[in-house]
């Protein structure tokens, strides 16, 4: 096991395209760190730079106590698992597992021990004599992982290893990866575009945007306390709801938006340093779908928000209620970046909403909510999120000043 440290790393491609921008990140010894972000955010470039497959432009990368900038991949004592398995089709599973060790002139008895241990760990013992063509996708990916495990490296680097598997297999493979990490304790850096994978696998999750680190923290902290609009919009499914709101004094602090008024608890105003400075000003309000409930089932102390239900998605364990509020969607660079790659879908949704914002509430499966009917939603106002309309930084977050985002098209 080894600590991996990226210290002020830049990667600039031809044409002055910056894939990594002053990236500083420390992966602790034995930690499972997940890199996540939209397409083109630099997560795969960061992984390939650690592996030595990309030469960095500036900064240093250390594995253990050694700076590895000038070391070739074979001398970095890491093992990679790729998206496409990269198995040799003419070799059996056993030969695939042993191949790398044979190249390194590992003694035959040691090869047999390591291959046997990895096959047992991954449930591959019945398939050792088969070739990859006779295996399922999940079995092939287990062989690819086994080939990394037999190396007994200082660190595993995994580049979207589950993305070629169907949904059910991904769930079981996530569980297998968790068990493997518990058993081996090897430092792991894992790249994915799937935030469910990121949240369920990572001890910590590193959110990247345009090659820059936005926030690296535990999955729950990212969900509960995002540093800026980008992290807030990217982490969580369904995504956080946003609206431009006025923070007013009236007969007590409140946020007003789209004809609604929600009281801001005094404890929140006290706890969020600097939020009181926004009284009489505009903020971007964020509400997670999970902080709603059907008013007839919710906590009696929660505020109420009367809406007209547009669409319901009944998922068995919960119901997603989609409704329109009388306010235009927020146009901010960080929110559009968080939804990168979904522009066509966003345009369709905007057209269906008729220029209004479509919000989502997650309510209990016991709710009798129906499309087209009025519904009183309960809202937990202790868990509202507030962002600066200009910078996109979370108001009152201790790291927000470092993660400020340029303003794009937000009305005053």
XYZ file of N, CA, C and O in Angstrom, residues 187-314:
512
model
N -4.408 0.699 -1.730
C -4.764 2.046 -2.183
C -5.363 1.948 -3.589
O -4.777 1.332 -4.484
N -6.527 2.545 -3.794
C -7.220 2.435 -5.078
C -7.698 3.805 -5.538
O -8.295 4.551 -4.761
N -7.421 4.109 -6.804
C -7.983 5.303 -7.439
C -8.886 4.812 -8.560
O -8.457 4.058 -9.433
N -10.138 5.226 -8.510
C -11.187 4.664 -9.365
C -11.884 5.795 -10.113
O -12.362 6.748 -9.494
N -11.937 5.695 -11.427
C -12.597 6.716 -12.249
C -13.950 6.205 -12.707
O -14.080 5.052 -13.153
N -14.977 7.037 -12.580
C -16.298 6.685 -13.082
C -17.065 7.958 -13.451
O -16.788 9.027 -12.922
N -18.030 7.793 -14.367
C -18.960 8.890 -14.653
C -20.270 8.659 -13.906
O -21.164 9.510 -13.922
N -20.386 7.498 -13.258
C -21.627 7.086 -12.588
C -21.552 7.484 -11.116
O -20.793 6.920 -10.337
N -22.366 8.458 -10.727
C -22.265 8.952 -9.356
C -22.766 7.951 -8.329
O -22.343 7.979 -7.177
N -23.640 7.017 -8.731
C -24.055 5.968 -7.790
C -22.850 5.095 -7.438
O -22.621 4.762 -6.278
N -22.062 4.743 -8.457
C -20.810 4.012 -8.216
C -19.899 4.809 -7.302
O -19.305 4.282 -6.357
N -19.768 6.086 -7.597
C -18.876 6.941 -6.808
C -19.301 6.977 -5.345
O -18.478 6.832 -4.433
N -20.601 7.141 -5.109
C -21.098 7.309 -3.744
C -21.070 6.002 -2.958
O -20.915 6.004 -1.742
N -21.228 4.867 -3.644
C -21.272 3.594 -2.932
C -19.894 2.976 -2.735
O -19.708 2.170 -1.822
N -18.928 3.336 -3.582
C -17.605 2.713 -3.498
C -16.583 3.542 -2.727
O -15.733 2.997 -2.025
N -16.628 4.859 -2.862
C -15.532 5.685 -2.386
C -15.517 5.920 -0.885
O -16.550 6.224 -0.298
N -14.323 5.768 -0.265
C -14.131 6.319 1.080
C -14.244 7.834 0.992
O -14.838 8.484 1.849
N -13.617 8.366 -0.061
C -13.792 9.778 -0.414
C -14.037 9.874 -1.913
O -13.627 9.010 -2.684
N -14.714 10.947 -2.310
C -15.007 11.193 -3.718
C -14.429 12.550 -4.094
O -14.635 13.540 -3.378
N -13.704 12.587 -5.203
C -13.100 13.818 -5.706
C -13.901 14.270 -6.918
O -13.979 13.555 -7.921
N -14.522 15.441 -6.831
C -15.334 15.977 -7.929
C -14.473 16.943 -8.735
O -13.924 17.909 -8.192
N -14.364 16.667 -10.044
C -13.556 17.501 -10.940
C -14.452 18.243 -11.917
O -15.512 17.744 -12.326
N -13.992 19.422 -12.307
C -14.654 20.199 -13.352
C -13.593 20.953 -14.134
O -12.808 21.712 -13.560
N -13.538 20.740 -15.445
C -12.567 21.416 -16.311
C -11.141 21.267 -15.778
O -10.360 22.221 -15.795
N -10.817 20.073 -15.284
C -9.469 19.797 -14.804
C -9.159 20.337 -13.428
O -8.045 20.148 -12.925
N -10.124 20.999 -12.790
C -9.896 21.590 -11.474
C -10.640 20.802 -10.404
O -11.781 20.380 -10.619
N -9.993 20.657 -9.261
C -10.631 20.022 -8.121
C -11.688 20.960 -7.547
O -11.406 22.105 -7.224
N -12.921 20.450 -7.422
C -13.993 21.238 -6.815
C -14.135 20.920 -5.326
O -14.193 21.813 -4.496
N -14.186 19.627 -5.023
C -14.345 19.212 -3.633
C -13.966 17.745 -3.528
O -14.310 16.942 -4.399
N -13.248 17.380 -2.499
C -12.904 15.978 -2.218
C -13.298 15.698 -0.776
O -12.748 16.296 0.151
N -14.269 14.816 -0.597
C -14.758 14.547 0.757
C -15.514 13.234 0.754
O -15.628 12.566 -0.282
N -16.049 12.854 1.907
C -16.848 11.640 1.987
C -18.125 11.831 1.164
O -18.595 12.967 0.978
N -18.698 10.738 0.650
C -19.925 10.871 -0.147
C -21.029 11.629 0.578
O -21.697 12.481 -0.014
N -21.220 11.355 1.871
C -22.301 12.005 2.609
C -22.063 13.500 2.758
O -22.995 14.304 2.672
N -20.794 13.896 2.962
C -20.484 15.320 3.093
C -20.721 16.049 1.778
O -21.241 17.175 1.762
N -20.358 15.420 0.669
C -20.615 16.037 -0.642
C -22.108 16.263 -0.839
O -22.522 17.285 -1.385
N -22.912 15.304 -0.392
C -24.367 15.403 -0.550
C -24.950 16.467 0.375
O -25.761 17.288 -0.042
N -24.509 16.459 1.628
C -25.087 17.352 2.631
C -24.516 18.760 2.593
O -25.204 19.723 2.938
N -23.246 18.885 2.192
C -22.571 20.170 2.289
C -21.713 20.453 1.055
O -20.486 20.548 1.148
N -22.356 20.596 -0.121
C -21.583 20.887 -1.332
C -20.957 22.267 -1.267
O -21.553 23.201 -0.724
N -19.761 22.392 -1.825
C -19.015 23.645 -1.712
C -19.519 24.705 -2.692
O -19.328 25.892 -2.482
N -20.166 24.267 -3.767
C -20.637 25.227 -4.770
C -21.782 24.639 -5.590
O -22.166 23.473 -5.410
N -22.318 25.443 -6.484
C -23.447 25.032 -7.308
C -23.128 23.807 -8.154
O -23.978 22.946 -8.365
N -21.895 23.742 -8.665
C -21.530 22.619 -9.522
C -21.628 21.303 -8.770
O -22.245 20.340 -9.231
N -21.013 21.236 -7.600
C -21.054 20.001 -6.808
C -22.490 19.690 -6.393
O -22.943 18.546 -6.456
N -23.232 20.727 -5.996
C -24.622 20.535 -5.579
C -25.465 19.963 -6.711
O -26.301 19.075 -6.490
N -25.247 20.457 -7.935
C -26.034 19.996 -9.075
C -25.583 18.663 -9.612
O -26.369 17.916 -10.208
N -24.299 18.339 -9.409
C -23.770 17.093 -9.965
C -24.027 15.898 -9.045
O -24.318 14.798 -9.501
N -23.892 16.114 -7.749
C -24.055 15.026 -6.785
C -25.517 14.937 -6.355
O -26.120 15.929 -5.953
N -26.063 13.742 -6.413
C -27.454 13.533 -6.001
C -28.334 13.189 -7.186
O -28.239 13.804 -8.244
N -29.185 12.174 -7.014
C -30.109 11.766 -8.065
C -31.442 11.387 -7.422
O -31.478 10.510 -6.549
N -32.528 12.077 -7.823
C -32.625 13.190 -8.761
C -31.812 14.404 -8.297
O -31.503 14.522 -7.116
N -31.503 15.276 -9.250
C -30.653 16.421 -8.960
C -31.346 17.441 -8.062
O -32.581 17.486 -7.971
N -30.522 18.266 -7.404
C -31.040 19.335 -6.556
C -31.888 20.306 -7.381
O -31.595 20.571 -8.548
N -32.952 20.822 -6.764
C -33.793 21.853 -7.384
C -33.223 23.230 -7.065
O -32.795 23.479 -5.935
N -33.227 24.124 -8.060
C -32.682 25.472 -7.867
C -33.701 26.535 -8.272
O -34.497 26.335 -9.204
N -33.648 27.681 -7.586
C -34.451 28.847 -7.970
C -33.750 30.104 -7.473
O -33.095 30.094 -6.428
N -33.887 31.185 -8.235
C -33.399 32.480 -7.778
C -34.402 33.011 -6.757
O -35.608 33.055 -7.017
N -33.927 33.383 -5.576
C -34.825 33.759 -4.482
C -34.349 35.037 -3.812
O -33.190 35.448 -3.944
N -35.257 35.678 -3.090
C -34.922 36.837 -2.271
C -34.836 36.396 -0.821
O -35.751 35.723 -0.318
N -33.746 36.765 -0.157
C -33.620 36.512 1.277
C -34.096 37.781 1.979
O -33.471 38.838 1.862
N -35.229 37.676 2.674
C -35.884 38.880 3.207
C -35.961 38.816 4.731
O -35.878 37.756 5.342
N -36.158 40.013 5.347
C -36.275 40.091 6.807
C -37.723 39.887 7.234
O -38.016 39.038 8.051
N -38.644 40.708 6.686
C -40.062 40.686 7.056
C -40.216 40.594 8.579
O -39.530 41.279 9.318
N -41.112 39.710 9.042
C -41.273 39.526 10.482
C -40.382 38.393 10.985
O -40.525 37.903 12.099
N -39.460 37.988 10.138
C -38.490 36.931 10.441
C -37.824 36.537 9.144
O -38.432 36.664 8.072
N -36.559 36.089 9.175
C -35.845 35.759 7.933
C -36.611 34.709 7.114
O -37.158 33.743 7.671
N -36.672 34.931 5.802
C -37.378 34.004 4.920
C -36.799 34.115 3.513
O -36.135 35.102 3.167
N -37.021 33.072 2.696
C -36.698 33.151 1.269
C -38.007 33.163 0.506
O -38.925 32.388 0.802
N -38.090 34.059 -0.480
C -39.289 34.134 -1.306
C -38.903 33.859 -2.753
O -37.890 34.373 -3.245
N -39.712 33.041 -3.431
C -39.448 32.693 -4.833
C -40.724 32.130 -5.440
O -41.484 31.425 -4.765
N -40.988 32.461 -6.684
C -42.107 31.894 -7.461
C -43.433 31.923 -6.694
O -44.253 31.011 -6.814
N -43.653 32.987 -5.888
C -44.887 33.099 -5.129
C -44.896 32.341 -3.816
O -45.896 32.354 -3.096
N -43.788 31.693 -3.466
C -43.683 30.942 -2.211
C -42.851 31.726 -1.203
O -42.006 32.536 -1.566
N -43.098 31.435 0.062
C -42.300 32.019 1.133
C -41.953 30.935 2.143
O -42.861 30.285 2.693
N -40.661 30.693 2.345
C -40.225 29.690 3.319
C -39.413 30.388 4.400
O -38.449 31.102 4.100
N -39.807 30.200 5.642
C -39.080 30.811 6.754
C -37.715 30.160 6.906
O -37.576 28.936 6.800
N -36.684 30.979 7.120
C -35.336 30.482 7.381
C -35.157 30.391 8.894
O -35.228 31.411 9.588
N -34.959 29.190 9.441
C -34.801 29.061 10.889
C -33.636 29.894 11.410
O -32.586 29.993 10.755
N -33.817 30.498 12.574
C -32.762 31.331 13.157
C -31.488 30.528 13.379
O -30.376 31.052 13.226
N -31.633 29.228 13.693
C -30.452 28.388 13.917
C -29.630 28.256 12.648
O -28.399 28.191 12.694
N -30.297 28.244 11.492
C -29.587 28.152 10.210
C -28.856 29.458 9.928
O -27.698 29.464 9.498
N -29.528 30.567 10.190
C -28.913 31.873 9.948
C -27.669 32.047 10.815
O -26.659 32.608 10.372
N -27.728 31.544 12.035
C -26.576 31.643 12.941
C -25.455 30.701 12.526
O -24.272 31.044 12.612
N -25.827 29.495 12.068
C -24.817 28.479 11.754
C -24.088 28.761 10.454
O -22.904 28.418 10.313
N -24.763 29.387 9.492
C -24.145 29.661 8.189
C -23.518 31.047 8.203
O -24.197 32.051 7.996
N -22.239 31.065 8.439
C -21.528 32.336 8.548
C -21.640 33.133 7.246
O -21.350 32.633 6.166
N -22.091 34.348 7.363
C -22.207 35.218 6.191
C -23.582 35.221 5.557
O -23.881 36.098 4.742
N -24.447 34.274 5.925
C -25.772 34.240 5.305
C -26.587 35.480 5.669
O -27.309 36.020 4.825
N -26.441 35.955 6.896
C -27.184 37.148 7.321
C -26.823 38.368 6.479
O -27.632 39.292 6.323
N -25.612 38.373 5.913
C -25.189 39.496 5.069
C -25.994 39.575 3.775
O -25.961 40.583 3.073
N -26.678 38.483 3.417
C -27.458 38.444 2.172
C -28.906 38.869 2.389
O -29.694 38.871 1.437
N -29.282 39.204 3.635
C -30.640 39.691 3.872
C -30.884 40.940 3.028
O -30.074 41.869 3.023
N -31.993 40.953 2.300
C -32.287 42.053 1.388
C -31.647 41.871 0.019
O -31.731 42.769 -0.823
N -31.024 40.714 -0.219
C -30.360 40.440 -1.504
C -30.879 39.134 -2.096
O -31.608 38.380 -1.457
N -30.452 38.868 -3.323
C -30.846 37.633 -3.989
C -29.846 36.521 -3.691
O -28.651 36.772 -3.521
N -30.356 35.323 -3.623
C -29.521 34.130 -3.487
C -30.072 33.081 -4.456
O -31.207 33.196 -4.942
N -29.266 32.081 -4.753
C -29.790 30.904 -5.444
C -30.126 29.882 -4.365
O -29.269 29.491 -3.568
N -31.392 29.515 -4.314
C -31.879 28.554 -3.333
C -31.794 27.150 -3.920
O -32.145 26.925 -5.086
N -31.318 26.195 -3.111
C -31.282 24.799 -3.530
C -32.047 23.928 -2.550
O -31.907 24.074 -1.333
N -32.883 23.035 -3.080
C -33.625 22.083 -2.241
C -33.481 20.689 -2.854
O -33.819 20.489 -4.026
N -32.976 19.756 -2.058
C -32.860 18.383 -2.548
C -34.234 17.717 -2.580
O -35.073 17.939 -1.677
N -34.488 16.882 -3.600
C -35.770 16.162 -3.656
C -36.070 15.364 -2.391
O -37.221 15.239 -1.982
N -35.023 14.856 -1.736
C -35.215 14.041 -0.533
C -35.616 14.870 0.687
O -35.966 14.304 1.728
N -35.565 16.213 0.576
C -35.958 17.067 1.696
C -37.410 17.529 1.588
O -37.847 18.437 2.293
N -38.169 16.884 0.689
C -39.620 17.047 0.601
C -40.291 15.788 1.151
O -39.688 14.719 1.240
N -41.556 15.928 1.475
C -42.409 14.778 1.791
C -43.848 15.183 1.531
O -44.173 16.381 1.516
N -44.665 14.220 1.257
C -46.099 14.464 1.152
C -46.540 15.104 2.479
O -46.264 14.574 3.564
N -47.217 16.251 2.403
C -47.592 16.985 3.604
C -48.427 16.180 4.576
O -48.358 16.393 5.791
N -49.236 15.238 4.073
C -50.088 14.430 4.951
C -49.289 13.377 5.705
O -49.781 12.781 6.666
N -48.019 13.146 5.271
C -47.176 12.132 5.900
C -45.946 12.730 6.568
O -45.274 12.064 7.355
N -45.657 14.002 6.256
C -44.426 14.616 6.720
C -44.504 15.147 8.135
O -45.569 15.198 8.757
N -43.362 15.583 8.613
C -43.225 16.169 9.948
C -44.124 17.412 10.050
O -44.095 18.291 9.180
N -44.897 17.486 11.111
C -45.845 18.600 11.280
C -45.138 19.943 11.399
O -45.736 20.998 11.113
N -43.858 19.941 11.818
C -43.144 21.202 12.001
C -42.546 21.735 10.688
O -42.080 22.864 10.643
N -42.546 20.923 9.641
C -41.964 21.364 8.373
C -42.871 22.385 7.684
O -44.093 22.358 7.846
N -42.254 23.267 6.906
C -43.021 24.249 6.128
C -43.818 23.539 5.037
O -43.512 22.403 4.663
N -44.852 24.218 4.525
C -45.702 23.627 3.482
C -45.548 24.391 2.176
O -45.389 25.613 2.154
N -45.601 23.638 1.070
C -45.447 24.206 -0.270
C -46.545 23.609 -1.144
O -46.453 22.451 -1.564
N -47.644 24.364 -1.417
C -48.719 23.825 -2.257
C -48.316 23.825 -3.738
O -47.843 24.847 -4.264
N -48.468 22.685 -4.403
C -48.089 22.577 -5.817
C -49.169 21.812 -6.562
O -50.047 21.191 -5.958
N -49.068 21.863 -7.889
C -49.912 21.015 -8.739
C -49.016 19.964 -9.369
O -48.021 20.301 -10.028
N -49.346 18.714 -9.157
C -48.499 17.612 -9.628
C -48.552 17.531 -11.143
O -49.634 17.553 -11.751
N -47.384 17.446 -11.765
C -47.328 17.262 -13.213
C -47.239 15.787 -13.572
O -48.123 15.232 -14.212
N -46.166 15.156 -13.130
C -45.903 13.745 -13.455
C -45.498 13.035 -12.173
O -44.848 13.631 -11.298
N -45.863 11.765 -12.056
C -45.361 10.952 -10.942
C -44.601 9.763 -11.506
O -44.993 9.186 -12.523
N -43.503 9.423 -10.838
C -42.721 8.237 -11.189
C -42.741 7.311 -9.972
O -42.099 7.597 -8.961
N -43.496 6.244 -10.077
C -43.649 5.324 -8.951
C -42.571 4.250 -9.035
O -42.550 3.438 -9.957
